[in-house]
Amino acid sequence: MSFEQICKDIKSLKIQGAVNVAKAGVQALKLKNDPKSIKKLINLRATEPALRNAINFCLKDIKKNPDKALKHFEETKKKIIKIGARKIHEGSIVFTHCHSSTVTGIILEAAKTKKFEVHCTETRPRYQGRITAKELSDAGIPVTLFVDSGARYALKKADIMLIGADAILSSGKVANKIGSELFAEIAKRYDIPVFICADAWKFNTMTIWGYEEKLERRDAKEVWPKPPKGVKISNIAFELVHPDLITGVISELGVYNLDGFIAEAKKAYPWMFENVP
Ligand code: RUB
């Protein structure tokens, strides 16, 4: 695939989910790594520190590091999946939102030895919940898809909420698909543990230095192609989940609360913390 095609597929969400976006970004970087192309890659989607961290890592040694970065994502995914699968118990109901390859990986792994159900929300406006529902149902896992506003019904009987992450900030807040905090609040009300399942390269170290993680705003036409004149449309792709709502982060470094996760990330990937502005 060409550099331009990869960029187009990331922008249009044909390639979606933070890890897939980061991996595709690394493939694109292998094709073109001049400053203009790097800038283009980094700005394809806001709220994607895994992509930015992967690019920074690759630029340290452009010959060797792109393959190392791809290997990183493969190996960490395996670890996260193993750890995460232990959190799913026989006979339980797992709630998830949107499509996170990390979460579906965990669910597929758990389904090798346990029987349980999945409730997922459709994820307006781009319906990534359907990708989740199809992937899991194709694997023989019982799945029920709910409209987003049916999340309370979906969560009421759930035992665990597993969601992915696009960005983890120094404040402990986690950016994930719009709706994530709303649903985490409902989960808290019913005492359902909420786990963030994420590769530690999703930590935005620049937030330590006061920079903000921008939340992507997408085209209004995704929500309503031809709205009546005068109707304003908000199409914010992500929202920040408050750390109070998060039981733990399941990453390749283990299961930790947000502070523990950040401390472990610092030990494991010191290079990520080197960019002091
Ligand atoms: C996808 C989304 C996912 C995270 C994590 O949003 O919010 O939960 O990216 O995914 P979009 P993964 O469809 O807008 O990219 O675990 O695969 O990195």
Short mmCIF file of C-alpha atoms and ligand atoms in Angstrom, two decimals:
data_model
loop_
_atom_site.label_atom_id
_atom_site.label_comp_id
_atom_site.label_asym_id
_atom_site.label_seq_id
_atom_site.Cartn_x
_atom_site.Cartn_y
_atom_site.Cartn_z
CA MET A 1 0.00 0.00 0.00
CA SER A 2 1.25 3.51 -0.78
CA PHE A 3 1.97 6.21 1.82
CA GLU A 4 -0.98 8.26 0.52
CA GLN A 5 -3.39 5.31 0.67
CA ILE A 6 -2.45 4.53 4.27
CA CYS A 7 -3.02 8.19 5.21
CA LYS A 8 -6.40 8.15 3.47
CA ASP A 9 -7.44 4.94 5.25
CA ILE A 10 -6.46 6.32 8.66
CA LYS A 11 -8.32 9.59 8.03
CA SER A 12 -11.48 7.86 6.79
CA LEU A 13 -11.45 5.31 9.70
CA LYS A 14 -11.01 2.38 7.31
CA ILE A 15 -8.09 1.80 9.66
CA GLN A 16 -9.42 2.54 13.16
CA GLY A 17 -8.46 2.01 16.77
CA ALA A 18 -5.30 3.46 18.28
CA VAL A 19 -3.06 0.41 17.90
CA ASN A 20 -4.08 -0.21 14.28
CA VAL A 21 -3.58 3.49 13.53
CA ALA A 22 -0.11 3.46 15.14
CA LYS A 23 0.93 0.29 13.29
CA ALA A 24 -0.29 1.68 9.96
CA GLY A 25 1.54 4.93 10.72
CA VAL A 26 4.78 2.99 11.20
CA GLN A 27 4.22 1.17 7.87
CA ALA A 28 3.69 4.56 6.20
CA LEU A 29 6.85 5.93 7.81
CA LYS A 30 8.79 3.06 6.27
CA LEU A 31 7.70 4.41 2.87
CA LYS A 32 8.29 8.12 3.49
CA ASN A 33 10.10 9.81 6.36
CA ASP A 34 10.81 13.36 5.18
CA PRO A 35 9.69 16.14 7.58
CA LYS A 36 6.55 16.97 5.56
CA SER A 37 5.38 13.35 5.51
CA ILE A 38 6.07 12.95 9.23
CA LYS A 39 4.02 16.07 9.97
CA LYS A 40 1.19 14.74 7.81
CA LEU A 41 1.21 11.39 9.63
CA ILE A 42 1.21 12.94 13.09
CA ASN A 43 -1.70 15.21 12.22
CA LEU A 44 -3.92 12.61 10.56
CA ARG A 45 -5.93 12.12 13.72
CA ALA A 46 -5.81 14.04 16.98
CA THR A 47 -5.88 12.05 20.25
CA GLU A 48 -3.41 9.40 19.06
CA PRO A 49 -0.27 9.47 21.25
CA ALA A 50 0.52 5.82 20.41
CA LEU A 51 1.04 6.94 16.82
CA ARG A 52 3.17 9.88 17.92
CA ASN A 53 5.22 7.81 20.38
CA ALA A 54 5.74 5.12 17.74
CA ILE A 55 6.93 7.71 15.22
CA ASN A 56 9.30 9.31 17.76
CA PHE A 57 10.67 5.87 18.59
CA CYS A 58 11.18 5.03 14.90
CA LEU A 59 12.96 8.31 14.19
CA LYS A 60 15.65 7.44 16.74
CA ASP A 61 16.89 4.79 14.31
CA ILE A 62 14.85 4.85 11.12
CA LYS A 63 16.48 1.69 9.74
CA LYS A 64 15.93 -0.64 12.70
CA ASN A 65 13.18 0.86 14.83
CA PRO A 66 10.09 0.62 12.59
CA ASP A 67 10.25 -3.19 12.74
CA LYS A 68 10.98 -3.02 16.46
CA ALA A 69 7.90 -0.81 16.94
CA LEU A 70 5.68 -3.25 15.04
CA LYS A 71 7.08 -6.09 17.14
CA HIS A 72 6.38 -4.05 20.28
CA PHE A 73 2.68 -3.76 19.41
CA GLU A 74 2.45 -7.47 18.62
CA GLU A 75 4.17 -8.59 21.82
CA THR A 76 2.39 -6.16 24.14
CA LYS A 77 -0.97 -7.15 22.66
CA LYS A 78 -0.26 -10.79 23.54
CA LYS A 79 0.61 -9.84 27.13
CA ILE A 80 -2.40 -7.56 27.62
CA ILE A 81 -4.73 -10.20 26.22
CA LYS A 82 -3.45 -12.84 28.65
CA ILE A 83 -3.69 -10.56 31.67
CA GLY A 84 -7.07 -9.13 30.67
CA ALA A 85 -8.63 -12.53 30.00
CA ARG A 86 -8.15 -13.41 33.70
CA LYS A 87 -10.63 -10.65 34.58
CA ILE A 88 -13.47 -12.33 32.68
CA HIS A 89 -15.27 -15.06 34.62
CA GLU A 90 -17.43 -18.01 33.62
CA GLY A 91 -21.08 -17.02 33.15
CA SER A 92 -20.44 -13.29 33.32
CA ILE A 93 -21.55 -10.42 31.10
CA VAL A 94 -18.85 -8.14 29.69
CA PHE A 95 -19.79 -4.65 28.57
CA THR A 96 -17.74 -2.83 25.97
CA HIS A 97 -18.11 0.23 23.78
CA CYS A 98 -16.82 1.05 20.29
CA HIS A 99 -14.19 -1.26 18.79
CA SER A 100 -10.92 -1.75 20.59
CA SER A 101 -8.71 -4.48 19.12
CA THR A 102 -7.19 -4.83 22.60
CA VAL A 103 -10.57 -5.49 24.22
CA THR A 104 -11.77 -7.89 21.51
CA GLY A 105 -8.41 -9.68 21.83
CA ILE A 106 -9.02 -10.12 25.58
CA ILE A 107 -12.57 -11.35 25.03
CA LEU A 108 -11.50 -13.83 22.33
CA GLU A 109 -8.74 -15.16 24.59
CA ALA A 110 -11.11 -15.58 27.56
CA ALA A 111 -13.63 -17.36 25.33
CA LYS A 112 -11.09 -20.15 24.73
CA THR A 113 -11.73 -21.45 28.26
CA LYS A 114 -14.87 -19.74 29.56
CA LYS A 115 -18.48 -19.20 28.52
CA PHE A 116 -19.83 -15.68 28.93
CA GLU A 117 -21.80 -13.00 27.09
CA VAL A 118 -20.94 -9.61 25.70
CA HIS A 119 -23.06 -6.46 25.63
CA CYS A 120 -21.83 -3.73 23.33
CA THR A 121 -23.08 -0.36 22.23
CA GLU A 122 -23.37 0.57 18.56
CA THR A 123 -21.23 3.75 18.78
CA ARG A 124 -22.85 6.48 16.77
CA PRO A 125 -22.04 8.00 14.35
CA ARG A 126 -19.60 5.50 12.80
CA TYR A 127 -20.98 2.30 14.34
CA GLN A 128 -17.68 0.74 15.38
CA GLY A 129 -19.79 -1.30 17.86
CA ARG A 130 -20.96 -3.33 14.87
CA ILE A 131 -17.35 -4.28 14.12
CA THR A 132 -17.05 -5.54 17.71
CA ALA A 133 -20.37 -7.38 17.57
CA LYS A 134 -19.55 -9.08 14.26
CA GLU A 135 -15.99 -10.03 15.24
CA LEU A 136 -17.14 -11.65 18.50
CA SER A 137 -20.25 -13.26 17.10
CA ASP A 138 -18.21 -14.74 14.21
CA ALA A 139 -16.08 -16.37 16.90
CA GLY A 140 -19.20 -17.92 18.46
CA ILE A 141 -19.44 -15.58 21.47
CA PRO A 142 -23.01 -14.53 22.39
CA VAL A 143 -23.26 -10.78 21.77
CA THR A 144 -26.10 -8.32 22.18
CA LEU A 145 -25.80 -4.93 20.50
CA PHE A 146 -27.55 -1.98 22.17
CA VAL A 147 -28.19 1.50 20.81
CA ASP A 148 -25.94 3.95 22.66
CA SER A 149 -28.81 5.36 24.69
CA GLY A 150 -29.60 1.80 25.82
CA ALA A 151 -26.31 1.63 27.70
CA ARG A 152 -28.03 1.52 31.08
CA TYR A 153 -29.88 -1.65 30.08
CA ALA A 154 -26.64 -3.03 28.65
CA LEU A 155 -24.73 -2.30 31.85
CA LYS A 156 -27.28 -3.10 34.55
CA LYS A 157 -26.61 -6.83 34.44
CA ALA A 158 -22.96 -6.62 33.38
CA ASP A 159 -20.15 -7.84 35.65
CA ILE A 160 -17.29 -5.90 34.10
CA MET A 161 -16.76 -2.99 31.70
CA LEU A 162 -13.72 -3.24 29.45
CA ILE A 163 -12.83 -0.37 27.16
CA GLY A 164 -9.78 0.63 25.17
CA ALA A 165 -7.91 3.92 25.22
CA ASP A 166 -6.61 6.41 22.75
CA ALA A 167 -4.70 8.57 25.19
CA ILE A 168 -3.72 8.40 28.84
CA LEU A 169 -2.89 11.76 30.41
CA SER A 170 -0.69 12.71 33.36
CA SER A 171 -3.86 13.75 35.26
CA GLY A 172 -4.93 10.09 35.11
CA LYS A 173 -7.74 10.88 32.69
CA VAL A 174 -8.16 8.52 29.77
CA ALA A 175 -9.42 9.52 26.33
CA ASN A 176 -11.58 6.96 24.58
CA LYS A 177 -14.56 6.98 22.22
CA ILE A 178 -17.29 9.49 23.05
CA GLY A 179 -19.70 7.88 25.49
CA SER A 180 -16.96 6.19 27.48
CA GLU A 181 -17.23 8.46 30.53
CA LEU A 182 -21.00 8.48 30.41
CA PHE A 183 -21.03 4.68 30.49
CA ALA A 184 -18.31 4.51 33.15
CA GLU A 185 -20.54 6.71 35.36
CA ILE A 186 -23.40 4.26 34.92
CA ALA A 187 -21.03 1.37 35.70
CA LYS A 188 -19.97 3.09 38.91
CA ARG A 189 -23.59 3.47 39.97
CA TYR A 190 -24.03 -0.31 39.70
CA ASP A 191 -20.61 -1.13 41.23
CA ILE A 192 -19.32 -2.61 37.99
CA PRO A 193 -15.51 -2.47 37.72
CA VAL A 194 -14.22 -0.43 34.78
CA PHE A 195 -10.91 -1.45 33.25
CA ILE A 196 -8.96 0.43 30.59
CA CYS A 197 -7.14 -2.00 28.30
CA ALA A 198 -4.20 -0.25 26.71
CA ASP A 199 -0.66 -0.41 25.43
CA ALA A 200 1.53 1.87 27.56
CA TRP A 201 2.67 3.76 24.45
CA LYS A 202 -0.71 5.47 24.66
CA PHE A 203 0.59 7.63 27.48
CA ASN A 204 0.95 11.25 26.36
CA THR A 205 4.09 12.35 28.20
CA MET A 206 3.67 15.93 26.96
CA THR A 207 0.71 16.33 29.33
CA ILE A 208 3.26 16.24 32.16
CA TRP A 209 4.55 19.56 30.81
CA GLY A 210 1.17 21.24 30.62
CA TYR A 211 0.26 20.41 27.03
CA GLU A 212 -3.29 19.26 26.38
CA GLU A 213 -4.35 16.20 24.44
CA LYS A 214 -6.63 17.55 21.73
CA LEU A 215 -9.90 15.65 21.32
CA GLU A 216 -10.64 14.94 17.68
CA ARG A 217 -13.64 16.73 16.17
CA ARG A 218 -14.91 15.06 13.06
CA ASP A 219 -17.07 16.17 10.15
CA ALA A 220 -20.67 17.00 11.12
CA LYS A 221 -21.83 15.09 8.04
CA GLU A 222 -20.99 11.83 9.80
CA VAL A 223 -23.83 12.63 12.21
CA TRP A 224 -26.37 14.10 9.79
CA PRO A 225 -25.43 14.41 6.13
CA LYS A 226 -27.99 17.13 5.31
CA PRO A 227 -29.19 18.78 8.53
CA PRO A 228 -31.79 21.54 8.43
CA LYS A 229 -30.33 25.02 8.19
CA GLY A 230 -29.42 26.48 11.57
CA VAL A 231 -28.88 23.14 13.35
CA LYS A 232 -25.38 22.98 14.81
CA ILE A 233 -23.88 19.53 15.12
CA SER A 234 -21.27 18.37 17.60
CA ASN A 235 -19.19 15.43 16.46
CA ILE A 236 -16.48 15.08 19.09
CA ALA A 237 -14.92 11.65 18.60
CA PHE A 238 -13.53 11.09 22.09
CA GLU A 239 -14.13 11.96 25.71
CA LEU A 240 -12.04 11.93 28.84
CA VAL A 241 -12.86 9.38 31.52
CA HIS A 242 -12.16 10.66 35.04
CA PRO A 243 -9.73 8.49 37.05
CA ASP A 244 -12.31 8.17 39.87
CA LEU A 245 -14.38 6.03 37.52
CA ILE A 246 -11.50 3.75 36.55
CA THR A 247 -10.80 0.58 38.54
CA GLY A 248 -7.51 -0.09 36.79
CA VAL A 249 -5.45 -0.03 33.63
CA ILE A 250 -4.64 -3.38 32.08
CA SER A 251 -1.46 -2.90 30.08
CA GLU A 252 1.53 -5.03 29.12
CA LEU A 253 3.08 -3.79 32.39
CA GLY A 254 0.34 -5.34 34.54
CA VAL A 255 -2.87 -4.13 36.18
CA TYR A 256 -2.39 -0.85 38.01
CA ASN A 257 -4.30 2.21 39.05
CA LEU A 258 -3.43 5.29 37.01
CA ASP A 259 -0.55 6.42 39.25
CA GLY A 260 0.96 2.93 39.26
CA PHE A 261 0.56 2.69 35.50
CA ILE A 262 2.40 5.95 34.91
CA ALA A 263 5.22 4.94 37.29
CA GLU A 264 5.62 1.59 35.50
CA ALA A 265 5.54 3.22 32.05
CA LYS A 266 8.36 5.51 33.14
CA LYS A 267 10.47 2.53 34.15
CA ALA A 268 9.70 0.50 31.03
CA TYR A 269 9.96 3.23 28.39
CA PRO A 270 12.24 5.99 29.70
CA TRP A 271 12.75 7.33 26.14
CA MET A 272 9.08 8.35 26.07
CA PHE A 273 9.78 10.77 28.92
CA GLU A 274 12.89 12.33 27.40
CA ASN A 275 11.11 15.00 25.34
CA VAL A 276 11.17 17.74 27.93
CA PRO A 277 10.09 20.89 26.05
C1 RUB B 1 -11.56 3.65 18.56
C2 RUB B 1 -11.50 3.66 20.05
C3 RUB B 1 -10.82 2.49 20.71
C4 RUB B 1 -9.36 2.86 21.02
C5 RUB B 1 -8.56 1.66 21.43
O1 RUB B 1 -11.93 4.88 18.02
O2 RUB B 1 -11.91 4.58 20.72
O3 RUB B 1 -11.43 2.16 21.92
O4 RUB B 1 -8.77 3.44 19.88
O5 RUB B 1 -8.46 0.73 20.37
P1 RUB B 1 -11.87 5.10 16.43
P2 RUB B 1 -7.24 -0.32 20.31
O6 RUB B 1 -12.74 4.04 15.81
O7 RUB B 1 -12.41 6.48 16.24
O8 RUB B 1 -10.42 4.98 15.99
O9 RUB B 1 -7.35 -1.12 21.56
O10 RUB B 1 -7.50 -1.12 19.07
O11 RUB B 1 -5.98 0.47 20.25
#
